[in-house]
PDB file of C-alpha atoms in Angstrom:
ATOM      1  CA  MET A   1     -33.644 -12.012   4.865  1.00  0.00           C
ATOM      2  CA  GLU A   2     -34.448 -13.318   1.380  1.00  0.00           C
ATOM      3  CA  ASN A   3     -32.687 -16.332  -0.042  1.00  0.00           C
ATOM      4  CA  ARG A   4     -29.812 -15.194  -2.246  1.00  0.00           C
ATOM      5  CA  THR A   5     -29.522 -17.190  -5.467  1.00  0.00           C
ATOM      6  CA  GLY A   6     -27.502 -17.127  -8.670  1.00  0.00           C
ATOM      7  CA  LYS A   7     -24.463 -14.854  -8.720  1.00  0.00           C
ATOM      8  CA  PHE A   8     -25.119 -13.653  -5.141  1.00  0.00           C
ATOM      9  CA  ALA A   9     -25.466 -17.135  -3.594  1.00  0.00           C
ATOM     10  CA  GLY A  10     -23.053 -18.451  -0.992  1.00  0.00           C
ATOM     11  CA  SER A  11     -22.052 -18.222   2.642  1.00  0.00           C
ATOM     12  CA  ASP A  12     -18.527 -16.836   2.085  1.00  0.00           C
ATOM     13  CA  PRO A  13     -18.044 -13.422   0.454  1.00  0.00           C
ATOM     14  CA  PHE A  14     -14.439 -14.231  -0.500  1.00  0.00           C
ATOM     15  CA  VAL A  15     -15.643 -17.209  -2.541  1.00  0.00           C
ATOM     16  CA  ILE A  16     -18.222 -15.015  -4.279  1.00  0.00           C
ATOM     17  CA  ALA A  17     -15.521 -12.415  -5.000  1.00  0.00           C
ATOM     18  CA  ARG A  18     -13.205 -15.062  -6.468  1.00  0.00           C
ATOM     19  CA  ASP A  19     -16.039 -16.432  -8.619  1.00  0.00           C
ATOM     20  CA  TRP A  20     -16.892 -12.965  -9.948  1.00  0.00           C
ATOM     21  CA  LEU A  21     -13.229 -12.229 -10.672  1.00  0.00           C
ATOM     22  CA  ALA A  22     -12.865 -15.543 -12.505  1.00  0.00           C
ATOM     23  CA  GLU A  23     -15.881 -14.652 -14.667  1.00  0.00           C
ATOM     24  CA  ALA A  24     -14.400 -11.234 -15.387  1.00  0.00           C
ATOM     25  CA  GLU A  25     -11.118 -12.810 -16.487  1.00  0.00           C
ATOM     26  CA  THR A  26     -12.992 -14.463 -19.374  1.00  0.00           C
ATOM     27  CA  SER A  27     -14.804 -11.328 -20.541  1.00  0.00           C
ATOM     28  CA  GLU A  28     -12.995  -8.161 -19.458  1.00  0.00           C
ATOM     29  CA  PRO A  29     -10.512  -7.100 -22.178  1.00  0.00           C
ATOM     30  CA  ASN A  30      -7.919  -5.423 -19.948  1.00  0.00           C
ATOM     31  CA  ASP A  31      -6.827  -5.911 -16.333  1.00  0.00           C
ATOM     32  CA  PRO A  32      -9.939  -7.567 -14.841  1.00  0.00           C
ATOM     33  CA  ASN A  33      -8.143  -7.373 -11.476  1.00  0.00           C
ATOM     34  CA  ALA A  34      -7.725  -3.571 -11.553  1.00  0.00           C
ATOM     35  CA  ILE A  35      -9.030  -1.885  -8.398  1.00  0.00           C
ATOM     36  CA  ALA A  36      -9.545   1.788  -7.603  1.00  0.00           C
ATOM     37  CA  LEU A  37      -7.803   2.009  -4.235  1.00  0.00           C
ATOM     38  CA  SER A  38      -8.821   4.853  -1.907  1.00  0.00           C
ATOM     39  CA  THR A  39      -6.750   6.197   1.001  1.00  0.00           C
ATOM     40  CA  VAL A  40      -6.614   9.448   2.971  1.00  0.00           C
ATOM     41  CA  ASP A  41      -3.618  11.634   3.749  1.00  0.00           C
ATOM     42  CA  SER A  42      -2.695  13.181   7.102  1.00  0.00           C
ATOM     43  CA  ASP A  43      -5.168  16.027   6.500  1.00  0.00           C
ATOM     44  CA  GLY A  44      -8.005  13.620   5.724  1.00  0.00           C
ATOM     45  CA  LEU A  45      -7.911  14.490   1.998  1.00  0.00           C
ATOM     46  CA  PRO A  46      -8.799  11.409  -0.091  1.00  0.00           C
ATOM     47  CA  ASN A  47      -6.556   9.878  -2.711  1.00  0.00           C
ATOM     48  CA  VAL A  48      -7.543   7.259  -5.268  1.00  0.00           C
ATOM     49  CA  ARG A  49      -5.512   5.362  -7.855  1.00  0.00           C
ATOM     50  CA  MET A  50      -5.665   2.157  -9.867  1.00  0.00           C
ATOM     51  CA  VAL A  51      -3.624  -0.831  -8.685  1.00  0.00           C
ATOM     52  CA  LEU A  52      -3.751  -4.521  -9.560  1.00  0.00           C
ATOM     53  CA  LEU A  53      -5.322  -6.930  -7.099  1.00  0.00           C
ATOM     54  CA  LYS A  54      -3.059  -9.977  -6.855  1.00  0.00           C
ATOM     55  CA  GLY A  55      -4.952 -12.242  -4.504  1.00  0.00           C
ATOM     56  CA  VAL A  56      -8.342 -12.979  -2.988  1.00  0.00           C
ATOM     57  CA  ASP A  57      -7.326 -15.026   0.018  1.00  0.00           C
ATOM     58  CA  PRO A  58      -9.677 -16.716   2.517  1.00  0.00           C
ATOM     59  CA  ASP A  59      -9.639 -13.617   4.744  1.00  0.00           C
ATOM     60  CA  SER A  60      -8.252 -10.676   2.756  1.00  0.00           C
ATOM     61  CA  PHE A  61      -7.519  -8.971  -0.556  1.00  0.00           C
ATOM     62  CA  VAL A  62      -3.840  -8.551  -1.498  1.00  0.00           C
ATOM     63  CA  PHE A  63      -1.896  -6.140  -3.722  1.00  0.00           C
ATOM     64  CA  TYR A  64       1.742  -5.054  -3.970  1.00  0.00           C
ATOM     65  CA  THR A  65       3.528  -1.713  -4.144  1.00  0.00           C
ATOM     66  CA  ASN A  66       6.540   0.363  -3.127  1.00  0.00           C
ATOM     67  CA  TYR A  67       6.520   0.934   0.649  1.00  0.00           C
ATOM     68  CA  GLU A  68       8.006   4.408   0.108  1.00  0.00           C
ATOM     69  CA  SER A  69       5.154   5.533  -2.168  1.00  0.00           C
ATOM     70  CA  ALA A  70       2.467   8.032  -1.223  1.00  0.00           C
ATOM     71  CA  LYS A  71      -0.163   5.293  -1.085  1.00  0.00           C
ATOM     72  CA  ALA A  72       1.954   3.175   1.255  1.00  0.00           C
ATOM     73  CA  GLY A  73       2.525   6.091   3.603  1.00  0.00           C
ATOM     74  CA  GLU A  74      -1.209   6.721   3.768  1.00  0.00           C
ATOM     75  CA  LEU A  75      -2.013   3.033   4.238  1.00  0.00           C
ATOM     76  CA  ASP A  76       0.498   2.693   7.064  1.00  0.00           C
ATOM     77  CA  ALA A  77      -0.685   5.857   8.813  1.00  0.00           C
ATOM     78  CA  ALA A  78      -4.414   5.208   8.635  1.00  0.00           C
ATOM     79  CA  GLY A  79      -4.461   1.415   8.779  1.00  0.00           C
ATOM     80  CA  LYS A  80      -7.659   1.526   6.710  1.00  0.00           C
ATOM     81  CA  ALA A  81      -8.561   1.644   3.026  1.00  0.00           C
ATOM     82  CA  ALA A  82     -11.323   1.058   0.516  1.00  0.00           C
ATOM     83  CA  PHE A  83     -11.437  -0.105  -3.067  1.00  0.00           C
ATOM     84  CA  VAL A  84     -13.834  -0.917  -5.874  1.00  0.00           C
ATOM     85  CA  LEU A  85     -13.611  -3.538  -8.608  1.00  0.00           C
ATOM     86  CA  HIS A  86     -15.770  -2.593 -11.600  1.00  0.00           C
ATOM     87  CA  TRP A  87     -16.387  -4.732 -14.668  1.00  0.00           C
ATOM     88  CA  LYS A  88     -18.163  -3.076 -17.591  1.00  0.00           C
ATOM     89  CA  SER A  89     -18.402  -6.389 -19.464  1.00  0.00           C
ATOM     90  CA  LEU A  90     -20.359  -8.031 -16.612  1.00  0.00           C
ATOM     91  CA  ARG A  91     -22.044  -4.850 -15.377  1.00  0.00           C
ATOM     92  CA  ARG A  92     -20.986  -5.699 -11.829  1.00  0.00           C
ATOM     93  CA  GLN A  93     -18.859  -4.228  -9.093  1.00  0.00           C
ATOM     94  CA  ILE A  94     -17.503  -5.138  -5.674  1.00  0.00           C
ATOM     95  CA  ARG A  95     -16.854  -2.482  -3.030  1.00  0.00           C
ATOM     96  CA  VAL A  96     -14.605  -3.224  -0.037  1.00  0.00           C
ATOM     97  CA  ARG A  97     -13.787  -1.251   3.133  1.00  0.00           C
ATOM     98  CA  GLY A  98     -11.457  -2.597   5.774  1.00  0.00           C
ATOM     99  CA  LEU A  99      -8.300  -2.775   7.821  1.00  0.00           C
ATOM    100  CA  VAL A 100      -4.823  -2.822   6.315  1.00  0.00           C
ATOM    101  CA  THR A 101      -1.699  -4.780   7.225  1.00  0.00           C
ATOM    102  CA  ARG A 102       1.548  -5.336   5.369  1.00  0.00           C
ATOM    103  CA  GLU A 103       2.284  -8.600   3.559  1.00  0.00           C
ATOM    104  CA  ASP A 104       6.061  -8.569   3.925  1.00  0.00           C
ATOM    105  CA  GLY A 105       6.959 -12.248   4.210  1.00  0.00           C
ATOM    106  CA  PRO A 106       7.234 -15.361   2.036  1.00  0.00           C
ATOM    107  CA  ALA A 107       4.084 -14.525   0.049  1.00  0.00           C
ATOM    108  CA  ALA A 108       5.606 -11.197  -0.998  1.00  0.00           C
ATOM    109  CA  ASP A 109       8.880 -12.916  -1.900  1.00  0.00           C
ATOM    110  CA  ALA A 110       7.041 -15.496  -4.004  1.00  0.00           C
ATOM    111  CA  TYR A 111       4.979 -12.901  -5.857  1.00  0.00           C
ATOM    112  CA  TYR A 112       8.070 -10.773  -6.527  1.00  0.00           C
ATOM    113  CA  ARG A 113       9.881 -13.804  -8.003  1.00  0.00           C
ATOM    114  CA  SER A 114       6.871 -14.496 -10.270  1.00  0.00           C
ATOM    115  CA  ARG A 115       7.186 -11.100 -11.968  1.00  0.00           C
ATOM    116  CA  SER A 116       9.139 -10.551 -15.174  1.00  0.00           C
ATOM    117  CA  LEU A 117      12.815  -9.638 -14.759  1.00  0.00           C
ATOM    118  CA  LYS A 118      12.202  -6.150 -16.141  1.00  0.00           C
ATOM    119  CA  SER A 119       9.416  -5.570 -13.613  1.00  0.00           C
ATOM    120  CA  ARG A 120      11.619  -6.807 -10.767  1.00  0.00           C
ATOM    121  CA  LEU A 121      14.425  -4.480 -11.812  1.00  0.00           C
ATOM    122  CA  GLY A 122      11.926  -1.648 -12.273  1.00  0.00           C
ATOM    123  CA  ALA A 123      10.854  -2.065  -8.652  1.00  0.00           C
ATOM    124  CA  TRP A 124      14.454  -1.438  -7.613  1.00  0.00           C
ATOM    125  CA  ALA A 125      14.857   1.543  -9.957  1.00  0.00           C
ATOM    126  CA  SER A 126      11.692   3.535  -9.265  1.00  0.00           C
ATOM    127  CA  ARG A 127      11.559   5.925  -6.340  1.00  0.00           C
ATOM    128  CA  GLN A 128       7.774   5.843  -6.574  1.00  0.00           C
ATOM    129  CA  SER A 129       5.782   9.056  -6.047  1.00  0.00           C
ATOM    130  CA  ARG A 130       8.925  11.220  -5.797  1.00  0.00           C
ATOM    131  CA  PRO A 131       9.992  13.852  -8.358  1.00  0.00           C
ATOM    132  CA  LEU A 132      11.779  12.617 -11.492  1.00  0.00           C
ATOM    133  CA  ALA A 133      13.901  14.910 -13.680  1.00  0.00           C
ATOM    134  CA  ASN A 134      13.087  13.089 -16.918  1.00  0.00           C
ATOM    135  CA  ARG A 135      12.605   9.617 -18.407  1.00  0.00           C
ATOM    136  CA  ALA A 136      16.285   9.380 -19.307  1.00  0.00           C
ATOM    137  CA  ALA A 137      17.141   9.587 -15.603  1.00  0.00           C
ATOM    138  CA  LEU A 138      14.781   6.704 -14.865  1.00  0.00           C
ATOM    139  CA  MET A 139      16.240   4.546 -17.630  1.00  0.00           C
ATOM    140  CA  ALA A 140      19.739   5.296 -16.383  1.00  0.00           C
ATOM    141  CA  GLU A 141      18.700   4.068 -12.952  1.00  0.00           C
ATOM    142  CA  VAL A 142      17.270   0.890 -14.518  1.00  0.00           C
ATOM    143  CA  ALA A 143      20.625   0.267 -16.219  1.00  0.00           C
ATOM    144  CA  LYS A 144      22.440   0.876 -12.949  1.00  0.00           C
ATOM    145  CA  VAL A 145      20.332  -1.576 -10.914  1.00  0.00           C
ATOM    146  CA  THR A 146      20.554  -4.140 -13.729  1.00  0.00           C
ATOM    147  CA  ALA A 147      24.333  -4.046 -13.471  1.00  0.00           C
ATOM    148  CA  THR A 148      24.172  -4.193  -9.665  1.00  0.00           C
ATOM    149  CA  HIS A 149      21.485  -6.843  -9.114  1.00  0.00           C
ATOM    150  CA  GLY A 150      21.877  -9.004 -12.218  1.00  0.00           C
ATOM    151  CA  THR A 151      19.310 -11.437 -13.533  1.00  0.00           C
ATOM    152  CA  ASN A 152      17.931 -12.737 -10.232  1.00  0.00           C
ATOM    153  CA  PRO A 153      17.366  -9.751  -7.951  1.00  0.00           C
ATOM    154  CA  GLU A 154      16.061 -10.194  -4.430  1.00  0.00           C
ATOM    155  CA  ARG A 155      12.879  -8.393  -3.426  1.00  0.00           C
ATOM    156  CA  PRO A 156      13.744  -4.811  -2.433  1.00  0.00           C
ATOM    157  CA  PRO A 157      13.317  -4.090   1.287  1.00  0.00           C
ATOM    158  CA  PHE A 158      11.114  -1.139   0.322  1.00  0.00           C
ATOM    159  CA  TRP A 159       8.718  -3.196  -1.827  1.00  0.00           C
ATOM    160  CA  GLY A 160       6.015  -5.627  -0.767  1.00  0.00           C
ATOM    161  CA  GLY A 161       2.345  -6.244  -0.236  1.00  0.00           C
ATOM    162  CA  TYR A 162      -0.694  -5.064   1.652  1.00  0.00           C
ATOM    163  CA  ARG A 163      -3.698  -7.032   2.824  1.00  0.00           C
ATOM    164  CA  ILE A 164      -7.111  -5.465   3.228  1.00  0.00           C
ATOM    165  CA  ALA A 165      -9.210  -7.468   5.689  1.00  0.00           C
ATOM    166  CA  PRO A 166     -12.750  -6.251   5.045  1.00  0.00           C
ATOM    167  CA  LEU A 167     -15.315  -5.073   7.532  1.00  0.00           C
ATOM    168  CA  GLU A 168     -17.695  -4.436   4.639  1.00  0.00           C
ATOM    169  CA  ILE A 169     -18.082  -5.989   1.181  1.00  0.00           C
ATOM    170  CA  GLU A 170     -20.824  -4.945  -1.214  1.00  0.00           C
ATOM    171  CA  PHE A 171     -21.747  -6.908  -4.324  1.00  0.00           C
ATOM    172  CA  TRP A 172     -23.575  -4.869  -6.995  1.00  0.00           C
ATOM    173  CA  ALA A 173     -25.129  -6.044 -10.263  1.00  0.00           C
ATOM    174  CA  ASP A 174     -26.774  -3.874 -12.877  1.00  0.00           C
ATOM    175  CA  GLY A 175     -30.560  -4.111 -13.218  1.00  0.00           C
ATOM    176  CA  ASP A 176     -33.054  -2.916 -15.817  1.00  0.00           C
ATOM    177  CA  PHE A 177     -34.292   0.653 -15.378  1.00  0.00           C
ATOM    178  CA  ARG A 178     -31.515   1.240 -12.826  1.00  0.00           C
ATOM    179  CA  LEU A 179     -33.210  -1.168 -10.392  1.00  0.00           C
ATOM    180  CA  HIS A 180     -29.881  -2.729  -9.441  1.00  0.00           C
ATOM    181  CA  ASP A 181     -29.261  -5.640  -7.082  1.00  0.00           C
ATOM    182  CA  ARG A 182     -27.071  -4.819  -4.065  1.00  0.00           C
ATOM    183  CA  PHE A 183     -26.104  -7.021  -1.131  1.00  0.00           C
ATOM    184  CA  VAL A 184     -23.759  -5.775   1.583  1.00  0.00           C
ATOM    185  CA  TRP A 185     -21.865  -8.027   4.001  1.00  0.00           C
ATOM    186  CA  ARG A 186     -20.918  -6.265   7.254  1.00  0.00           C
ATOM    187  CA  ARG A 187     -19.187  -7.063  10.541  1.00  0.00           C
ATOM    188  CA  ALA A 188     -18.077  -4.737  13.339  1.00  0.00           C
ATOM    189  CA  GLN A 189     -14.844  -6.649  13.990  1.00  0.00           C
ATOM    190  CA  LEU A 190     -12.827  -9.149  11.981  1.00  0.00           C
ATOM    191  CA  SER A 191     -13.708 -11.896  14.467  1.00  0.00           C
ATOM    192  CA  ASP A 192     -17.463 -11.307  14.112  1.00  0.00           C
ATOM    193  CA  ASP A 193     -19.861 -13.231  11.897  1.00  0.00           C
ATOM    194  CA  TRP A 194     -21.100 -11.516   8.764  1.00  0.00           C
ATOM    195  CA  SER A 195     -24.543  -9.991   8.463  1.00  0.00           C
ATOM    196  CA  VAL A 196     -25.968  -9.666   4.958  1.00  0.00           C
ATOM    197  CA  THR A 197     -28.478  -7.005   3.899  1.00  0.00           C
ATOM    198  CA  ARG A 198     -30.108  -6.215   0.578  1.00  0.00           C
ATOM    199  CA  LEU A 199     -29.867  -2.489  -0.212  1.00  0.00           C
ATOM    200  CA  ASN A 200     -32.056  -0.285  -2.329  1.00  0.00           C
ATOM    201  CA  PRO A 201     -30.478   0.518  -5.693  1.00  0.00           C
TER     202      PRO A 201
END
């Protein structure tokens, strides 16, 4: 295995991911933490949507959503997911595949409290992924929950986080003439050590 240097160097893929994200935060004009999250439904049909990554922890990637949404139902049923972070400004991407668990404790409470009041009330008001008659109905629900929950609402019981603990992480950087650099970190189980392999572009 060749010695990895520069942007690919390091013995911990989570540290590399955090470093790349930090670089993107200085150059990417909008939502450098946006990920394309992929799930599958009960028929095995894929779904993909953009969500915001809210944490790169020492062992997992974390985002938050409504537990009654379509994505949450698919995450809970399959227990697996994949996502990609792509930064046009850096010409890099990170691909992740792994196992999913809920983040439904103090970390979810803390993140919910860090959101703006309007976003916290919006989490209460939205019945995510379900039919909506019109925007006026949604705004009426926002007014209703504002009157009910006031200016310091608790985290809704149907809203929280998910952690993706990766079995595979691929770091990709653009190269001249489409001769890209790709390194994939793999492990069969979460308790295993990582193996790192350079891939053809």
